[in-house]
Short mmCIF file of C-alpha atoms in Angstrom, two decimals:
data_model
loop_
_atom_site.label_atom_id
_atom_site.label_comp_id
_atom_site.label_asym_id
_atom_site.label_seq_id
_atom_site.Cartn_x
_atom_site.Cartn_y
_atom_site.Cartn_z
CA UNK A 767 1.75 -10.92 28.88
CA UNK A 768 -0.69 -13.43 30.44
CA UNK A 769 -3.45 -15.34 28.63
CA UNK A 770 -6.24 -13.26 30.25
CA UNK A 771 -4.50 -10.09 29.06
CA UNK A 772 -4.37 -11.46 25.50
CA UNK A 773 -8.05 -12.44 25.65
CA UNK A 774 -9.04 -9.04 27.00
CA UNK A 775 -6.96 -7.26 24.34
CA UNK A 776 -8.51 -9.37 21.58
CA UNK A 777 -12.02 -8.67 22.88
CA UNK A 778 -11.31 -4.92 22.99
CA UNK A 779 -9.92 -5.06 19.44
CA UNK A 780 -13.04 -6.64 17.97
CA UNK A 781 -15.29 -4.22 19.85
CA UNK A 782 -13.49 -1.20 18.37
CA UNK A 783 -16.17 -0.22 15.86
CA UNK A 784 -14.57 2.94 14.48
CA UNK A 785 -11.24 1.19 13.96
CA UNK A 786 -12.89 -1.82 12.31
CA UNK A 787 -14.94 0.46 10.07
CA UNK A 788 -11.94 2.39 8.76
CA UNK A 789 -9.95 -0.81 8.26
CA UNK A 790 -12.88 -2.40 6.44
CA UNK A 791 -13.16 0.62 4.14
CA UNK A 792 -9.42 0.45 3.54
CA UNK A 793 -9.67 -3.27 2.76
CA UNK A 794 -12.57 -2.82 0.29
CA UNK A 795 -10.60 -0.14 -1.54
CA UNK A 796 -7.46 -2.31 -1.49
CA UNK A 797 -9.49 -5.23 -2.82
CA UNK A 798 -10.66 -3.12 -5.76
CA UNK A 799 -7.16 -1.82 -6.45
CA UNK A 800 -5.71 -5.34 -6.31
CA UNK A 801 -8.18 -6.49 -8.95
CA UNK A 802 -7.27 -3.51 -11.14
CA UNK A 803 -3.56 -4.13 -10.49
CA UNK A 804 -3.90 -7.55 -12.12
CA UNK A 805 -6.31 -6.56 -14.89
CA UNK A 806 -4.26 -3.66 -16.28
CA UNK A 807 -0.88 -5.39 -16.85
CA UNK A 808 -2.72 -8.50 -18.03
CA UNK A 809 -4.66 -6.37 -20.50
CA UNK A 810 -1.57 -4.57 -21.80
CA UNK A 811 0.70 -7.61 -21.96
CA UNK A 812 -1.85 -9.87 -23.65
CA UNK A 813 -2.96 -7.22 -26.16
CA UNK A 814 0.51 -5.88 -27.02
CA UNK A 815 2.96 -8.58 -25.89
CA UNK A 816 5.39 -5.81 -25.01
CA UNK A 817 6.84 -5.64 -21.47
CA UNK A 818 8.41 -2.26 -22.24
CA UNK A 819 4.93 -0.78 -22.92
CA UNK A 820 3.64 -2.22 -19.65
CA UNK A 821 6.67 -0.78 -17.86
CA UNK A 822 6.08 2.64 -19.41
CA UNK A 823 2.46 2.68 -18.25
CA UNK A 824 3.57 1.61 -14.77
CA UNK A 825 6.09 4.47 -14.79
CA UNK A 826 3.45 7.05 -15.74
CA UNK A 827 1.11 5.66 -13.08
CA UNK A 828 3.90 5.97 -10.52
CA UNK A 829 4.43 9.64 -11.35
CA UNK A 830 0.69 10.24 -11.03
CA UNK A 831 0.71 8.45 -7.67
CA UNK A 832 3.53 10.76 -6.54
CA UNK A 833 1.48 13.86 -7.31
CA UNK A 834 -1.66 12.34 -5.84
CA UNK A 835 -0.09 11.36 -2.54
CA UNK A 836 1.51 14.78 -2.06
CA UNK A 837 -1.80 16.52 -2.73
CA UNK A 838 -3.64 13.95 -0.61
CA UNK A 839 -1.50 14.56 2.44
CA UNK A 840 -2.08 18.31 2.31
CA UNK A 841 -5.82 18.00 1.75
CA UNK A 842 -6.25 15.27 4.38
CA UNK A 843 -4.63 17.38 7.09
CA UNK A 844 -6.88 20.27 6.04
CA UNK A 845 -10.35 18.67 5.77
CA UNK A 846 -9.94 15.28 7.46
CA UNK A 847 -9.51 11.70 6.30
CA UNK A 848 -13.22 10.86 6.11
CA UNK A 849 -14.05 13.40 3.41
CA UNK A 850 -10.95 12.73 1.35
CA UNK A 851 -11.53 8.98 1.48
CA UNK A 852 -15.09 9.31 0.17
CA UNK A 853 -14.07 11.72 -2.59
CA UNK A 854 -11.06 9.65 -3.70
CA UNK A 855 -13.00 6.38 -3.88
CA UNK A 856 -15.80 8.10 -5.80
CA UNK A 857 -13.37 9.34 -8.44
CA UNK A 858 -11.61 5.95 -8.60
CA UNK A 859 -14.99 4.34 -9.22
CA UNK A 860 -15.57 6.65 -12.17
CA UNK A 861 -12.21 5.87 -13.80
CA UNK A 862 -12.70 2.10 -13.42
CA UNK A 863 -16.18 2.35 -14.92
CA UNK A 864 -14.87 4.44 -17.82
CA UNK A 865 -12.28 1.83 -18.77
CA UNK A 866 -14.85 -0.97 -18.44
CA UNK A 867 -17.26 0.81 -20.80
CA UNK A 868 -14.58 1.38 -23.44
CA UNK A 869 -13.64 -2.32 -23.31
CA UNK A 870 -17.29 -3.28 -23.72
CA UNK A 871 -17.30 -1.12 -26.85
CA UNK A 872 -14.21 -3.01 -28.05
CA UNK A 873 -12.19 0.19 -28.36
CA UNK A 874 -8.98 -0.81 -26.60
CA UNK A 875 -6.12 1.64 -26.96
CA UNK A 876 -2.92 1.96 -24.97
CA UNK A 877 -3.35 5.69 -24.43
CA UNK A 878 -6.85 5.20 -22.96
CA UNK A 879 -5.56 2.61 -20.51
CA UNK A 880 -2.78 5.00 -19.53
CA UNK A 881 -5.14 7.97 -19.04
CA UNK A 882 -7.71 6.11 -16.94
CA UNK A 883 -5.05 4.46 -14.79
CA UNK A 884 -3.12 7.70 -14.30
CA UNK A 885 -6.31 9.32 -13.02
CA UNK A 886 -7.13 6.23 -10.95
CA UNK A 887 -3.81 6.09 -9.10
CA UNK A 888 -3.83 9.89 -8.69
CA UNK A 889 -7.06 9.50 -6.70
CA UNK A 890 -5.94 6.30 -4.94
CA UNK A 891 -3.01 8.12 -3.32
CA UNK A 892 -5.15 10.64 -1.41
CA UNK A 893 -7.62 7.88 -0.52
CA UNK A 894 -4.91 5.70 0.98
CA UNK A 895 -3.32 8.57 2.91
CA UNK A 896 -6.76 9.62 4.18
CA UNK A 897 -7.60 6.17 5.52
CA UNK A 898 -4.15 5.75 7.06
CA UNK A 899 -4.49 9.07 8.90
CA UNK A 900 -7.72 7.99 10.62
CA UNK A 901 -6.27 4.80 12.14
CA UNK A 902 -4.30 6.26 15.13
CA UNK A 903 -7.19 8.36 16.44
CA UNK A 904 -9.61 5.43 16.18
CA UNK A 905 -7.16 3.05 17.88
CA UNK A 906 -6.40 5.53 20.70
CA UNK A 907 -10.05 6.40 21.19
CA UNK A 908 -10.99 2.74 21.61
CA UNK A 909 -7.96 1.71 23.67
CA UNK A 910 -6.30 -0.54 21.09
CA UNK A 911 -2.46 -0.73 21.22
CA UNK A 912 -0.83 0.46 17.99
CA UNK A 913 1.07 -2.79 17.39
CA UNK A 914 -2.18 -4.74 17.62
CA UNK A 915 -3.96 -2.28 15.33
CA UNK A 916 -1.12 -2.64 12.82
CA UNK A 917 -1.31 -6.42 13.01
CA UNK A 918 -5.04 -6.29 12.29
CA UNK A 919 -4.44 -3.79 9.50
CA UNK A 920 -1.97 -6.08 7.77
CA UNK A 921 -4.25 -9.08 8.31
CA UNK A 922 -7.24 -7.36 6.67
CA UNK A 923 -5.03 -5.97 3.95
CA UNK A 924 -3.80 -9.52 3.44
CA UNK A 925 -7.40 -10.74 3.08
CA UNK A 926 -8.10 -8.05 0.48
CA UNK A 927 -4.86 -8.78 -1.32
CA UNK A 928 -5.69 -12.51 -1.26
CA UNK A 929 -9.22 -12.14 -2.59
CA UNK A 930 -8.27 -9.49 -5.18
CA UNK A 931 -5.87 -11.39 -7.46
CA UNK A 932 -7.67 -14.71 -7.33
CA UNK A 933 -10.99 -12.97 -8.01
CA UNK A 934 -9.43 -11.06 -10.90
CA UNK A 935 -7.87 -14.20 -12.38
CA UNK A 936 -11.13 -16.15 -12.23
CA UNK A 937 -13.28 -13.27 -13.50
CA UNK A 938 -10.93 -12.52 -16.41
CA UNK A 939 -11.01 -16.18 -17.44
CA UNK A 940 -14.80 -16.45 -17.11
CA UNK A 941 -16.16 -13.03 -18.04
CA UNK A 942 -13.34 -10.91 -19.53
CA UNK A 943 -11.55 -7.77 -18.43
CA UNK A 944 -14.51 -5.38 -18.81
CA UNK A 945 -16.80 -7.24 -16.40
CA UNK A 946 -13.92 -7.70 -13.98
CA UNK A 947 -13.43 -3.95 -13.88
CA UNK A 948 -17.15 -3.51 -13.28
CA UNK A 949 -16.79 -5.57 -10.09
CA UNK A 950 -14.29 -3.03 -8.78
CA UNK A 951 -16.87 -0.25 -8.97
CA UNK A 952 -19.02 -2.20 -6.49
CA UNK A 953 -16.04 -2.50 -4.12
CA UNK A 954 -15.31 1.21 -4.33
CA UNK A 955 -18.97 1.87 -3.54
CA UNK A 956 -18.73 -0.34 -0.44
CA UNK A 957 -15.65 1.59 0.69
CA UNK A 958 -17.54 4.87 0.22
CA UNK A 959 -20.47 3.66 2.33
CA UNK A 960 -18.17 2.44 5.12
CA UNK A 961 -16.16 5.67 5.16
CA UNK A 962 -19.38 7.70 5.38
CA UNK A 963 -20.12 5.91 8.68
CA UNK A 964 -16.95 7.21 10.31
CA UNK A 965 -17.29 9.94 12.92
CA UNK A 966 -17.19 13.41 11.38
CA UNK A 967 -14.33 15.66 12.43
CA UNK A 968 -14.51 19.34 11.54
CA UNK A 969 -11.00 20.73 11.11
CA UNK A 970 -10.35 24.43 11.61
CA UNK A 971 -7.11 26.22 10.77
CA UNK A 972 -5.76 29.66 11.50
CA UNK A 973 -4.62 30.14 7.90
CA UNK A 974 -6.74 29.45 4.78
CA UNK A 975 -5.40 27.25 1.98
CA UNK A 976 -3.24 29.21 -0.49
CA UNK A 977 -0.06 28.56 -2.51
CA UNK A 978 1.99 30.15 0.26
CA UNK A 979 0.20 28.09 2.90
CA UNK A 980 0.74 24.91 0.87
CA UNK A 981 4.45 25.62 0.96
CA UNK A 982 4.32 26.28 4.71
CA UNK A 983 2.35 23.10 5.36
CA UNK A 984 4.83 20.99 3.40
CA UNK A 985 7.74 22.78 5.04
CA UNK A 986 6.30 21.97 8.47
CA UNK A 987 6.23 18.26 7.56
CA UNK A 988 9.77 18.37 6.14
CA UNK A 989 11.07 20.18 9.24
CA UNK A 990 9.50 17.51 11.44
CA UNK A 991 11.17 14.74 9.45
CA UNK A 992 14.55 16.48 9.56
CA UNK A 993 14.35 16.68 13.36
CA UNK A 994 12.78 13.24 13.99
CA UNK A 995 15.76 10.91 14.63
CA UNK A 996 14.24 7.72 13.18
CA UNK A 997 11.57 8.68 10.63
CA UNK A 998 13.76 11.21 8.85
CA UNK A 999 16.42 8.63 8.02
CA UNK A 1000 13.86 5.92 7.31
CA UNK A 1001 12.13 8.21 4.82
CA UNK A 1002 15.38 8.28 2.85
CA UNK A 1003 16.09 4.55 3.05
CA UNK A 1004 12.68 2.88 3.38
CA UNK A 1005 11.09 3.99 0.10
CA UNK A 1006 13.94 2.27 -1.75
CA UNK A 1007 11.95 -0.88 -1.01
CA UNK A 1008 9.48 0.52 -3.52
CA UNK A 1009 12.06 -0.24 -6.21
CA UNK A 1010 11.14 -3.89 -5.64
CA UNK A 1011 7.65 -3.89 -4.14
CA UNK A 1012 5.97 -1.62 -6.71
CA UNK A 1013 7.11 -3.27 -9.97
CA UNK A 1014 7.18 -6.86 -8.76
CA UNK A 1015 3.43 -7.20 -8.16
CA UNK A 1016 2.20 -4.79 -10.82
CA UNK A 1017 4.56 -5.79 -13.62
CA UNK A 1018 7.12 -8.55 -13.04
CA UNK A 1019 4.88 -11.33 -11.71
CA UNK A 1020 2.26 -10.87 -14.49
CA UNK A 1021 4.98 -10.83 -17.17
CA UNK A 1022 6.64 -13.89 -15.60
CA UNK A 1023 3.39 -15.87 -15.95
CA UNK A 1024 2.26 -14.54 -19.33
CA UNK A 1025 5.60 -15.11 -21.07
CA UNK A 1026 5.65 -18.65 -19.60
CA UNK A 1027 2.25 -19.29 -21.26
CA UNK A 1028 0.39 -19.49 -17.93
CA UNK A 1029 -3.25 -18.38 -17.70
CA UNK A 1030 -4.83 -15.74 -15.47
CA UNK A 1031 -6.13 -18.33 -12.99
CA UNK A 1032 -2.61 -19.61 -12.33
CA UNK A 1033 -1.42 -16.06 -11.70
CA UNK A 1034 -4.38 -15.40 -9.43
CA UNK A 1035 -3.63 -18.50 -7.34
CA UNK A 1036 0.04 -17.53 -7.08
CA UNK A 1037 -0.77 -14.00 -5.90
CA UNK A 1038 -3.50 -15.29 -3.59
CA UNK A 1039 -0.98 -17.58 -1.89
CA UNK A 1040 1.15 -14.51 -1.18
CA UNK A 1041 -1.88 -12.76 0.26
CA UNK A 1042 -2.67 -15.73 2.53
CA UNK A 1043 0.92 -15.47 3.70
CA UNK A 1044 0.27 -11.79 4.34
CA UNK A 1045 -2.66 -12.68 6.60
CA UNK A 1046 -0.52 -15.17 8.52
CA UNK A 1047 2.28 -12.62 8.80
CA UNK A 1048 -0.10 -9.95 10.05
CA UNK A 1049 -1.63 -12.23 12.70
CA UNK A 1050 1.81 -13.42 13.78
CA UNK A 1051 3.11 -9.87 14.13
CA UNK A 1052 0.01 -8.78 16.07
CA UNK A 1053 0.44 -11.65 18.53
CA UNK A 1054 4.22 -11.66 18.90
CA UNK A 1055 5.31 -8.10 18.04
CA UNK A 1056 6.51 -7.41 21.57
CA UNK A 1057 8.42 -10.70 21.88
CA UNK A 1058 11.23 -9.63 19.55
CA UNK A 1059 12.90 -6.26 18.85
CA UNK A 1060 11.23 -4.34 16.01
CA UNK A 1061 14.62 -4.09 14.31
CA UNK A 1062 14.86 -7.89 14.25
CA UNK A 1063 11.37 -8.19 12.80
CA UNK A 1064 12.10 -5.75 9.96
CA UNK A 1065 15.59 -6.84 8.94
CA UNK A 1066 14.71 -10.53 9.28
CA UNK A 1067 11.57 -10.16 7.18
CA UNK A 1068 13.44 -8.27 4.45
CA UNK A 1069 16.18 -10.90 4.33
CA UNK A 1070 13.67 -13.76 4.04
CA UNK A 1071 11.70 -11.84 1.40
CA UNK A 1072 14.88 -11.43 -0.66
CA UNK A 1073 15.59 -15.16 -0.27
CA UNK A 1074 12.07 -16.00 -1.48
CA UNK A 1075 12.52 -13.86 -4.60
CA UNK A 1076 15.87 -15.51 -5.27
CA UNK A 1077 14.21 -18.93 -5.01
CA UNK A 1078 11.57 -17.90 -7.58
CA UNK A 1079 14.36 -17.28 -10.09
CA UNK A 1080 14.95 -21.04 -10.16
CA UNK A 1081 11.27 -22.07 -10.06
CA UNK A 1082 8.71 -22.61 -12.83
CA UNK A 1083 5.73 -20.19 -12.60
CA UNK A 1084 2.50 -22.05 -11.86
CA UNK A 1085 4.26 -24.86 -9.95
CA UNK A 1086 3.33 -25.94 -6.43
CA UNK A 1087 6.76 -24.82 -5.22
CA UNK A 1088 6.19 -21.34 -6.67
CA UNK A 1089 2.89 -21.10 -4.77
CA UNK A 1090 4.63 -22.12 -1.53
CA UNK A 1091 7.39 -19.54 -2.01
CA UNK A 1092 4.75 -16.91 -2.74
CA UNK A 1093 3.16 -17.71 0.64
CA UNK A 1094 6.51 -17.15 2.39
CA UNK A 1095 7.16 -13.91 0.52
CA UNK A 1096 3.69 -12.60 1.38
CA UNK A 1097 4.10 -13.33 5.09
CA UNK A 1098 7.40 -11.44 5.14
CA UNK A 1099 6.01 -8.54 3.13
CA UNK A 1100 3.24 -8.09 5.70
CA UNK A 1101 5.80 -7.66 8.49
CA UNK A 1102 7.87 -5.31 6.30
CA UNK A 1103 4.85 -2.98 6.16
CA UNK A 1104 3.68 -3.40 9.76
CA UNK A 1105 6.95 -2.40 11.46
CA UNK A 1106 7.53 0.96 9.70
CA UNK A 1107 3.84 1.88 9.96
CA UNK A 1108 3.91 1.22 13.71
CA UNK A 1109 6.89 3.56 14.07
CA UNK A 1110 5.24 6.14 11.81
CA UNK A 1111 2.00 6.21 13.81
CA UNK A 1112 3.69 6.30 17.21
CA UNK A 1113 6.18 9.05 16.31
CA UNK A 1114 4.12 11.42 14.15
CA UNK A 1115 1.69 14.00 15.61
CA UNK A 1116 -1.92 13.52 14.50
CA UNK A 1117 -2.04 16.85 12.65
CA UNK A 1118 0.99 15.89 10.53
CA UNK A 1119 0.04 12.31 9.67
CA UNK A 1120 -1.30 13.13 6.20
CA UNK A 1121 1.60 15.29 5.09
CA UNK A 1122 4.39 13.17 6.58
CA UNK A 1123 2.83 10.01 5.19
CA UNK A 1124 2.41 11.59 1.77
CA UNK A 1125 6.09 12.61 1.61
CA UNK A 1126 7.23 9.02 2.15
CA UNK A 1127 4.59 7.61 -0.19
CA UNK A 1128 5.48 10.14 -2.89
CA UNK A 1129 9.17 9.25 -2.67
CA UNK A 1130 8.26 5.57 -2.83
CA UNK A 1131 6.04 6.19 -5.85
CA UNK A 1132 8.88 7.99 -7.66
CA UNK A 1133 11.37 5.20 -6.97
CA UNK A 1134 8.77 2.59 -7.91
CA UNK A 1135 7.92 4.40 -11.14
CA UNK A 1136 11.54 4.61 -12.22
CA UNK A 1137 12.08 0.97 -11.27
CA UNK A 1138 9.00 -0.10 -13.25
CA UNK A 1139 10.35 1.64 -16.34
CA UNK A 1140 13.73 -0.01 -15.90
CA UNK A 1141 12.33 -3.47 -15.19
CA UNK A 1142 10.01 -3.21 -18.19
CA UNK A 1143 12.97 -2.67 -20.50
CA UNK A 1144 14.99 -5.36 -18.67
CA UNK A 1145 12.26 -7.95 -19.29
CA UNK A 1146 11.87 -6.75 -22.87
CA UNK A 1147 15.57 -7.20 -23.60
CA UNK A 1148 16.43 -10.14 -21.29
CA UNK A 1149 13.69 -12.02 -19.41
CA UNK A 1150 11.24 -11.89 -16.50
CA UNK A 1151 13.29 -14.35 -14.36
CA UNK A 1152 16.28 -12.01 -14.61
CA UNK A 1153 14.05 -9.21 -13.30
CA UNK A 1154 13.19 -11.44 -10.31
CA UNK A 1155 16.90 -12.02 -9.72
CA UNK A 1156 17.56 -8.27 -9.78
CA UNK A 1157 14.73 -7.68 -7.26
CA UNK A 1158 16.18 -10.30 -4.92
CA UNK A 1159 19.63 -8.71 -5.04
CA UNK A 1160 18.25 -5.19 -4.44
CA UNK A 1161 16.13 -6.25 -1.47
CA UNK A 1162 18.98 -8.27 0.01
CA UNK A 1163 21.31 -5.28 -0.26
CA UNK A 1164 18.76 -3.02 1.47
CA UNK A 1165 18.34 -5.56 4.30
CA UNK A 1166 22.09 -5.76 4.86
CA UNK A 1167 22.41 -1.97 4.79
CA UNK A 1168 19.58 -1.47 7.32
CA UNK A 1169 21.04 -4.09 9.66
CA UNK A 1170 24.25 -2.09 9.91
CA UNK A 1171 22.72 1.39 10.31
CA UNK A 1172 22.79 2.81 13.88
CA UNK A 1173 19.48 4.67 13.55
CA UNK A 1174 17.65 1.32 13.29
CA UNK A 1175 18.19 0.85 17.04
CA UNK A 1176 15.69 3.69 17.55
CA UNK A 1177 12.92 1.35 16.37
CA UNK A 1178 12.89 -0.06 19.88
CA UNK A 1179 13.30 3.29 21.65
CA UNK A 1180 10.13 5.15 22.71
CA UNK A 1181 9.59 8.37 20.78
CA UNK A 1182 10.03 11.61 22.69
CA UNK A 1183 6.95 13.86 22.92
CA UNK A 1184 6.78 16.29 20.02
CA UNK A 1185 5.60 19.82 20.70
CA UNK A 1186 3.68 20.50 17.52
CA UNK A 1187 0.64 22.79 17.42
CA UNK A 1188 -2.50 20.84 16.58
CA UNK A 1189 -5.42 22.33 14.64
CA UNK A 1190 -8.77 22.35 16.39
CA UNK A 1191 -10.84 19.27 15.63
CA UNK A 1192 -14.42 19.01 16.78
CA UNK A 1193 -16.88 16.13 16.44
CA UNK A 1194 -20.20 16.68 14.78
#
């Protein structure tokens, strides 16, 4: 690839208005959820001092996310990502505002936190699936290669993930949890406005929605995965990464800092360093994705991520070294998301994106929920550093297993055309 080609591709990328709009909406929503993801465990751990309680809430949230993502995939493929995104962010705004109001009234209770967060993540699942499903059409319509779109996606997600924790840490320290949650309602509102600017697509289907049709729609997605040589196997193996990724950011890192007597600002800086690494990883993948095999990118990133977690076991939270390791882990995590998403987008028909994506996300939510429950009790009975050690060993084992699996070679094999009937979509 010559320098003029790179310059032309970059120019086309930043002129892709529909793609940039959907990614901006996704980033605003991610920003809000990252703030909430720090506020909630901080709130529970500082008010109760019990890691097992925080793990239990994370488990219940994971189960709600499972149900939400399954429902979101079905609804998204029925009415389109734009509508579902607006509806999901509107409902998430309401749940965040409800929890903020109750904290203003000084009526904290564990059950109320659980209820609002269960509803919040139930709506977040459909919102995420909806935004994800609109990316391929926008990228194809505006002539942006999928690897480059994925690199930009991970870069913007890295920005949101960077700003979210550090904003949350500073706001909690300066204004308290209630006002921090209020800030998230503004971010959800921004996401709603951006999503409303996306091009409308009216979806028509031969069969109306019914319990029998829900079963048929899910069965169609399952049948596709069974027949797809790469995605089917990756759907069984990949979500196991959720056993590490879900609890480590939402539960283990906050507990690691709180039990070491570190404040919210220190945690925010640590998580922000990981997000900066995510931006660097996303940009690097976007620029160099075609220089190395996708299999090498994924397995290498997972191995380095496991090594970073292992290093944190020996490091003091809040130290400069911990911040540097967080940067490395974040850069690897960005690549770990970009590679499977690229394969998912390039191999899945447009009319199945919501359902197929929701099946994988639901499985990941279930594994993550169970892992959160287990890690909560592990930290309660042993320590947070031992939970980090367990995460490192799990991720390392997954990386070694994937490196030896034959189906991983398909990452670098073009997908065969899939003859799947597509519902009529018209622009209005």
